[in-house]
């Protein structure tokens, strides 16, 4: 506990601003009402993870400051997940296990998403989304979500790294 007083704080105003933008975008009703994303705790985690992964894709080839920014957003994400789990009544002993599982899910999504988008492979992207968002089901809304992901990836690629690390990230409306 006392050591936490001496740790460097990584969550700055721009980090909070970008994370809040990700959460706000992930809560868009269109994902749950029209695109068939399950409106559950897991579904909402999946949507935040998806938008986080898109952000990380954008910042991965940036300067070291962009990588540091990504790490700070990641740290804030999991600090928020820790808080949420505790609020839902998960025990102190259970939280680290759940956080580790959530981290593994996130990094699996990130790797698979990067691979599919780097190859410009629509079928692979649909497979990634089916596995990670729709419990392996090929739903009618799956291609709409895949189109959204491709469009957001392109939109993020057009945004300057300096603007994002300065706290401004834009996600156009989902619908």
Short mmCIF file of C-alpha atoms in Angstrom, two decimals:
data_model
loop_
_atom_site.label_atom_id
_atom_site.label_comp_id
_atom_site.label_asym_id
_atom_site.label_seq_id
_atom_site.Cartn_x
_atom_site.Cartn_y
_atom_site.Cartn_z
CA UNK A 1 0.00 0.00 0.00
CA UNK A 2 2.67 2.51 0.97
CA UNK A 3 4.65 1.74 -2.20
CA UNK A 4 1.73 2.90 -4.33
CA UNK A 5 2.39 6.41 -3.04
CA UNK A 6 5.72 6.41 -4.87
CA UNK A 7 4.57 4.91 -8.18
CA UNK A 8 4.45 7.12 -11.21
CA UNK A 9 0.88 8.01 -12.14
CA UNK A 10 0.30 7.21 -15.78
CA UNK A 11 -3.34 8.30 -16.07
CA UNK A 12 -3.26 11.90 -17.22
CA UNK A 13 -6.13 14.04 -18.50
CA UNK A 14 -5.56 12.94 -22.13
CA UNK A 15 -5.54 9.29 -21.05
CA UNK A 16 -8.84 9.74 -19.21
CA UNK A 17 -10.30 11.65 -22.17
CA UNK A 18 -9.42 8.92 -24.67
CA UNK A 19 -10.58 6.14 -22.35
CA UNK A 20 -13.87 7.95 -21.73
CA UNK A 21 -14.34 8.34 -25.50
CA UNK A 22 -13.80 4.60 -25.93
CA UNK A 23 -16.30 3.76 -23.19
CA UNK A 24 -18.87 6.22 -24.57
CA UNK A 25 -18.53 4.80 -28.08
CA UNK A 26 -18.76 1.25 -26.75
CA UNK A 27 -22.05 2.07 -25.04
CA UNK A 28 -23.75 3.22 -28.25
CA UNK A 29 -27.20 1.54 -28.27
CA UNK A 30 -26.86 0.59 -31.94
CA UNK A 31 -24.34 -2.14 -31.08
CA UNK A 32 -26.81 -3.87 -28.80
CA UNK A 33 -30.14 -3.03 -30.46
CA UNK A 34 -29.18 -3.36 -34.13
CA UNK A 35 -25.86 -5.18 -34.41
CA UNK A 36 -26.81 -7.96 -32.01
CA UNK A 37 -24.00 -7.53 -29.50
CA UNK A 38 -25.25 -9.11 -26.26
CA UNK A 39 -26.31 -6.37 -23.85
CA UNK A 40 -24.54 -8.01 -20.93
CA UNK A 41 -21.51 -7.26 -18.79
CA UNK A 42 -19.50 -9.51 -21.10
CA UNK A 43 -20.88 -7.88 -24.24
CA UNK A 44 -19.99 -4.43 -22.93
CA UNK A 45 -16.50 -5.59 -21.98
CA UNK A 46 -16.14 -7.02 -25.49
CA UNK A 47 -17.10 -3.70 -27.08
CA UNK A 48 -14.69 -1.73 -24.91
CA UNK A 49 -11.98 -4.28 -25.75
CA UNK A 50 -12.76 -3.96 -29.46
CA UNK A 51 -12.41 -0.18 -29.39
CA UNK A 52 -9.28 -0.42 -27.24
CA UNK A 53 -7.80 -2.81 -29.79
CA UNK A 54 -8.57 -0.36 -32.60
CA UNK A 55 -6.82 2.40 -30.65
CA UNK A 56 -3.79 0.20 -30.01
CA UNK A 57 -3.62 -0.62 -33.74
CA UNK A 58 -3.43 3.09 -34.49
CA UNK A 59 -0.71 3.79 -31.95
CA UNK A 60 1.41 0.67 -32.43
CA UNK A 61 3.74 2.16 -35.05
CA UNK A 62 3.96 5.58 -33.43
CA UNK A 63 6.83 6.99 -31.41
CA UNK A 64 7.66 5.71 -27.92
CA UNK A 65 5.35 8.37 -26.46
CA UNK A 66 2.44 6.75 -28.32
CA UNK A 67 3.35 3.34 -26.91
CA UNK A 68 3.58 4.85 -23.43
CA UNK A 69 0.17 6.42 -23.98
CA UNK A 70 -1.25 3.05 -25.05
CA UNK A 71 0.13 1.49 -21.89
CA UNK A 72 -1.44 4.22 -19.74
CA UNK A 73 -4.85 3.71 -21.41
CA UNK A 74 -4.47 -0.06 -20.92
CA UNK A 75 -3.62 0.44 -17.23
CA UNK A 76 -6.66 2.67 -16.77
CA UNK A 77 -8.87 0.14 -18.58
CA UNK A 78 -7.88 -2.65 -16.21
CA UNK A 79 -8.04 -0.41 -13.17
CA UNK A 80 -11.63 0.35 -14.21
CA UNK A 81 -12.35 -3.36 -14.75
CA UNK A 82 -10.92 -4.12 -11.28
CA UNK A 83 -13.21 -1.49 -9.76
CA UNK A 84 -16.22 -2.81 -11.67
CA UNK A 85 -15.60 -6.40 -10.59
CA UNK A 86 -15.35 -5.33 -6.96
CA UNK A 87 -18.60 -3.35 -7.28
CA UNK A 88 -20.27 -6.48 -8.70
CA UNK A 89 -19.22 -8.36 -5.58
CA UNK A 90 -16.25 -10.38 -6.81
CA UNK A 91 -14.05 -11.28 -3.85
CA UNK A 92 -10.59 -9.84 -3.31
CA UNK A 93 -9.14 -13.26 -4.12
CA UNK A 94 -11.26 -13.64 -7.25
CA UNK A 95 -10.50 -10.26 -8.83
CA UNK A 96 -6.90 -11.00 -9.92
CA UNK A 97 -7.94 -14.25 -11.59
CA UNK A 98 -10.76 -12.53 -13.48
CA UNK A 99 -8.48 -9.63 -14.45
CA UNK A 100 -5.88 -12.06 -15.79
CA UNK A 101 -8.55 -13.86 -17.82
CA UNK A 102 -9.83 -10.52 -19.15
CA UNK A 103 -6.27 -9.53 -20.11
CA UNK A 104 -5.80 -12.78 -21.99
CA UNK A 105 -9.09 -12.24 -23.82
CA UNK A 106 -8.09 -8.69 -24.73
CA UNK A 107 -4.64 -9.64 -26.03
CA UNK A 108 -6.10 -12.55 -28.00
CA UNK A 109 -8.60 -10.18 -29.60
CA UNK A 110 -5.88 -7.62 -30.35
CA UNK A 111 -3.60 -10.18 -32.02
CA UNK A 112 -6.40 -11.72 -34.10
CA UNK A 113 -7.82 -8.32 -35.07
CA UNK A 114 -4.39 -7.07 -36.13
CA UNK A 115 -3.81 -10.14 -38.25
CA UNK A 116 -7.19 -9.98 -39.99
CA UNK A 117 -7.06 -6.22 -40.63
CA UNK A 118 -3.40 -6.25 -41.69
CA UNK A 119 -4.28 -8.88 -44.32
CA UNK A 120 -7.45 -6.99 -45.29
CA UNK A 121 -9.25 -10.33 -44.84
CA UNK A 122 -13.00 -9.74 -44.38
CA UNK A 123 -13.70 -13.41 -43.66
CA UNK A 124 -10.97 -13.61 -41.03
CA UNK A 125 -12.29 -10.41 -39.44
CA UNK A 126 -15.80 -11.86 -39.35
CA UNK A 127 -14.35 -14.96 -37.69
CA UNK A 128 -12.56 -12.87 -35.07
CA UNK A 129 -15.76 -10.98 -34.27
CA UNK A 130 -17.85 -14.16 -34.23
CA UNK A 131 -15.48 -15.79 -31.73
CA UNK A 132 -14.96 -12.74 -29.54
CA UNK A 133 -18.35 -11.00 -29.60
CA UNK A 134 -20.97 -13.51 -30.72
CA UNK A 135 -19.87 -16.73 -28.96
CA UNK A 136 -18.84 -18.30 -32.25
CA UNK A 137 -22.17 -17.71 -33.99
CA UNK A 138 -22.38 -16.29 -37.49
CA UNK A 139 -25.21 -13.83 -36.88
CA UNK A 140 -26.90 -11.71 -39.53
CA UNK A 141 -25.47 -8.59 -37.87
CA UNK A 142 -21.90 -9.89 -37.91
CA UNK A 143 -21.02 -8.33 -41.29
CA UNK A 144 -22.43 -4.97 -40.19
CA UNK A 145 -20.12 -4.98 -37.15
CA UNK A 146 -17.21 -6.06 -39.36
CA UNK A 147 -17.91 -3.13 -41.70
CA UNK A 148 -18.01 -0.80 -38.71
CA UNK A 149 -14.62 -2.11 -37.52
CA UNK A 150 -13.01 -1.62 -40.94
CA UNK A 151 -14.41 1.93 -41.17
CA UNK A 152 -13.27 2.85 -37.64
CA UNK A 153 -9.82 1.40 -38.31
CA UNK A 154 -9.50 3.62 -41.40
CA UNK A 155 -10.87 6.61 -39.53
CA UNK A 156 -8.39 6.16 -36.68
CA UNK A 157 -5.53 5.74 -39.18
CA UNK A 158 -6.33 9.21 -40.52
CA UNK A 159 -6.15 10.83 -37.07
CA UNK A 160 -2.78 12.27 -36.05
CA UNK A 161 -1.04 10.37 -33.27
CA UNK A 162 -0.35 13.71 -31.55
CA UNK A 163 -4.08 14.51 -31.43
CA UNK A 164 -4.89 11.12 -29.93
CA UNK A 165 -2.14 11.29 -27.32
CA UNK A 166 -3.31 14.82 -26.63
CA UNK A 167 -6.69 13.43 -25.59
CA UNK A 168 -8.76 13.72 -28.76
CA UNK A 169 -9.93 10.57 -30.49
CA UNK A 170 -12.92 10.49 -32.80
CA UNK A 171 -15.25 7.60 -33.37
CA UNK A 172 -18.02 8.50 -35.77
CA UNK A 173 -21.52 7.47 -34.81
CA UNK A 174 -22.02 3.73 -35.06
CA UNK A 175 -25.17 4.03 -37.15
#
